[in-house]
Tab-separated table of C-alpha atoms in Angstrom:
chain	number	residue	atom	x	y	z
Q	1	UNK	CA	53.531	-67.085	47.183
Q	2	UNK	CA	50.909	-64.726	46.912
Q	3	UNK	CA	50.605	-62.147	44.467
Q	4	UNK	CA	48.767	-59.824	46.623
Q	5	UNK	CA	50.264	-57.995	49.857
Q	6	UNK	CA	47.945	-57.357	52.581
Q	7	UNK	CA	47.431	-53.473	53.414
Q	8	UNK	CA	45.877	-52.414	56.460
Q	9	UNK	CA	43.984	-54.243	59.198
Q	10	UNK	CA	41.233	-56.727	58.655
Q	11	UNK	CA	37.901	-56.380	60.143
Q	12	UNK	CA	38.248	-58.926	62.910
Q	13	UNK	CA	41.588	-57.024	64.267
Q	14	UNK	CA	39.538	-53.820	64.108
Q	15	UNK	CA	36.541	-55.421	66.273
Q	16	UNK	CA	39.180	-57.004	68.648
Q	17	UNK	CA	40.604	-53.737	69.255
Q	18	UNK	CA	37.231	-51.952	69.552
Q	19	UNK	CA	36.265	-54.431	72.111
Q	20	UNK	CA	39.525	-54.366	74.305
Q	21	UNK	CA	39.106	-50.627	74.330
Q	22	UNK	CA	35.345	-50.771	75.353
Q	23	UNK	CA	36.312	-52.994	78.122
Q	24	UNK	CA	39.114	-50.931	79.364
Q	25	UNK	CA	36.677	-47.786	79.347
Q	26	UNK	CA	34.201	-49.652	81.439
Q	27	UNK	CA	36.464	-50.971	84.074
Q	28	UNK	CA	37.952	-47.422	84.305
Q	29	UNK	CA	34.533	-46.037	84.858
Q	30	UNK	CA	33.733	-48.567	87.461
Q	31	UNK	CA	36.983	-48.118	89.445
Q	32	UNK	CA	36.662	-44.421	89.311
Q	33	UNK	CA	33.155	-44.311	90.792
Q	34	UNK	CA	34.335	-46.654	93.501
Q	35	UNK	CA	37.029	-44.092	94.364
Q	36	UNK	CA	34.791	-41.213	94.555
Q	37	UNK	CA	32.088	-43.043	96.444
Q	38	UNK	CA	35.099	-43.806	99.276
Q	39	UNK	CA	36.243	-40.195	99.490
Q	40	UNK	CA	32.521	-39.293	100.486
Q	41	UNK	CA	31.522	-37.320	97.667
Q	42	UNK	CA	28.056	-35.989	98.061
Q	43	UNK	CA	25.662	-35.323	95.363
Q	44	UNK	CA	23.689	-32.107	94.878
Q	45	UNK	CA	20.486	-33.508	96.413
Q	46	UNK	CA	22.217	-34.854	99.385
Q	47	UNK	CA	23.799	-31.304	99.991
Q	48	UNK	CA	20.310	-29.795	99.909
Q	49	UNK	CA	18.922	-32.313	102.218
Q	50	UNK	CA	21.759	-31.472	104.582
Q	51	UNK	CA	21.143	-27.708	104.602
Q	52	UNK	CA	17.220	-28.260	104.788
Q	53	UNK	CA	18.049	-30.306	107.797
Q	54	UNK	CA	20.144	-27.942	109.372
Q	55	UNK	CA	18.594	-24.971	110.789
Q	56	UNK	CA	21.632	-23.520	112.199
Q	57	UNK	CA	22.741	-22.529	108.724
Q	58	UNK	CA	19.609	-21.527	106.984
Q	59	UNK	CA	19.896	-18.957	104.469
Q	60	UNK	CA	17.171	-16.842	103.843
Q	61	UNK	CA	16.394	-15.828	100.491
Q	62	UNK	CA	16.890	-12.072	99.324
Q	63	UNK	CA	14.408	-10.757	97.425
Q	64	UNK	CA	14.485	-7.012	98.604
Q	65	UNK	CA	16.600	-4.939	100.460
Q	66	UNK	CA	14.667	-5.434	103.746
Q	67	UNK	CA	15.706	-9.176	103.142
Q	68	UNK	CA	19.293	-8.327	102.784
Q	69	UNK	CA	18.961	-6.112	105.855
Q	70	UNK	CA	17.361	-9.121	108.039
Q	71	UNK	CA	20.008	-11.453	106.662
Q	72	UNK	CA	22.865	-9.029	107.545
Q	73	UNK	CA	21.292	-8.751	111.357
Q	74	UNK	CA	21.243	-12.808	111.477
Q	75	UNK	CA	24.953	-12.955	110.457
Q	76	UNK	CA	25.552	-10.256	112.913
Q	77	UNK	CA	23.965	-11.874	115.862
Q	78	UNK	CA	25.915	-15.555	114.920
Q	79	UNK	CA	28.269	-16.444	117.529
Q	80	UNK	CA	31.605	-16.154	116.077
Q	81	UNK	CA	33.447	-17.041	119.305
Q	82	UNK	CA	32.003	-20.401	119.650
Q	83	UNK	CA	33.054	-21.330	116.091
Q	84	UNK	CA	36.822	-19.853	117.002
Q	85	UNK	CA	36.818	-22.056	119.952
Q	86	UNK	CA	36.012	-25.184	117.930
Q	87	UNK	CA	38.743	-24.074	115.343
Q	88	UNK	CA	41.288	-23.793	118.573
Q	89	UNK	CA	40.367	-27.053	119.768
Q	90	UNK	CA	40.694	-28.682	116.427
Q	91	UNK	CA	44.130	-27.290	115.861
Q	92	UNK	CA	45.320	-28.663	119.191
Q	93	UNK	CA	44.269	-32.167	118.404
Q	94	UNK	CA	45.830	-31.781	115.103
Q	95	UNK	CA	49.139	-30.286	116.056
Q	96	UNK	CA	50.929	-33.276	116.209
Q	97	UNK	CA	50.461	-34.255	112.695
């Protein structure tokens, strides 16, 4: 029988616990990124490219009141009825859900 009682953890047990923790973290990170990729999450640069490619939704930079007036005029000229008919068609298609 030994005179000494073991108190605490040995270094081997601590290293093994650390390796398991790191492995679980890496697996969780990879799975999380794969789930986000499947959802269609876009990065900031992709969103900027989509905005630059779309001339319909181009937003003018406002640096003075005349720029603000021009932006307001452009918004007033936007055909809202066309967007409303698209929304009505979408509602009709998804009404069965």
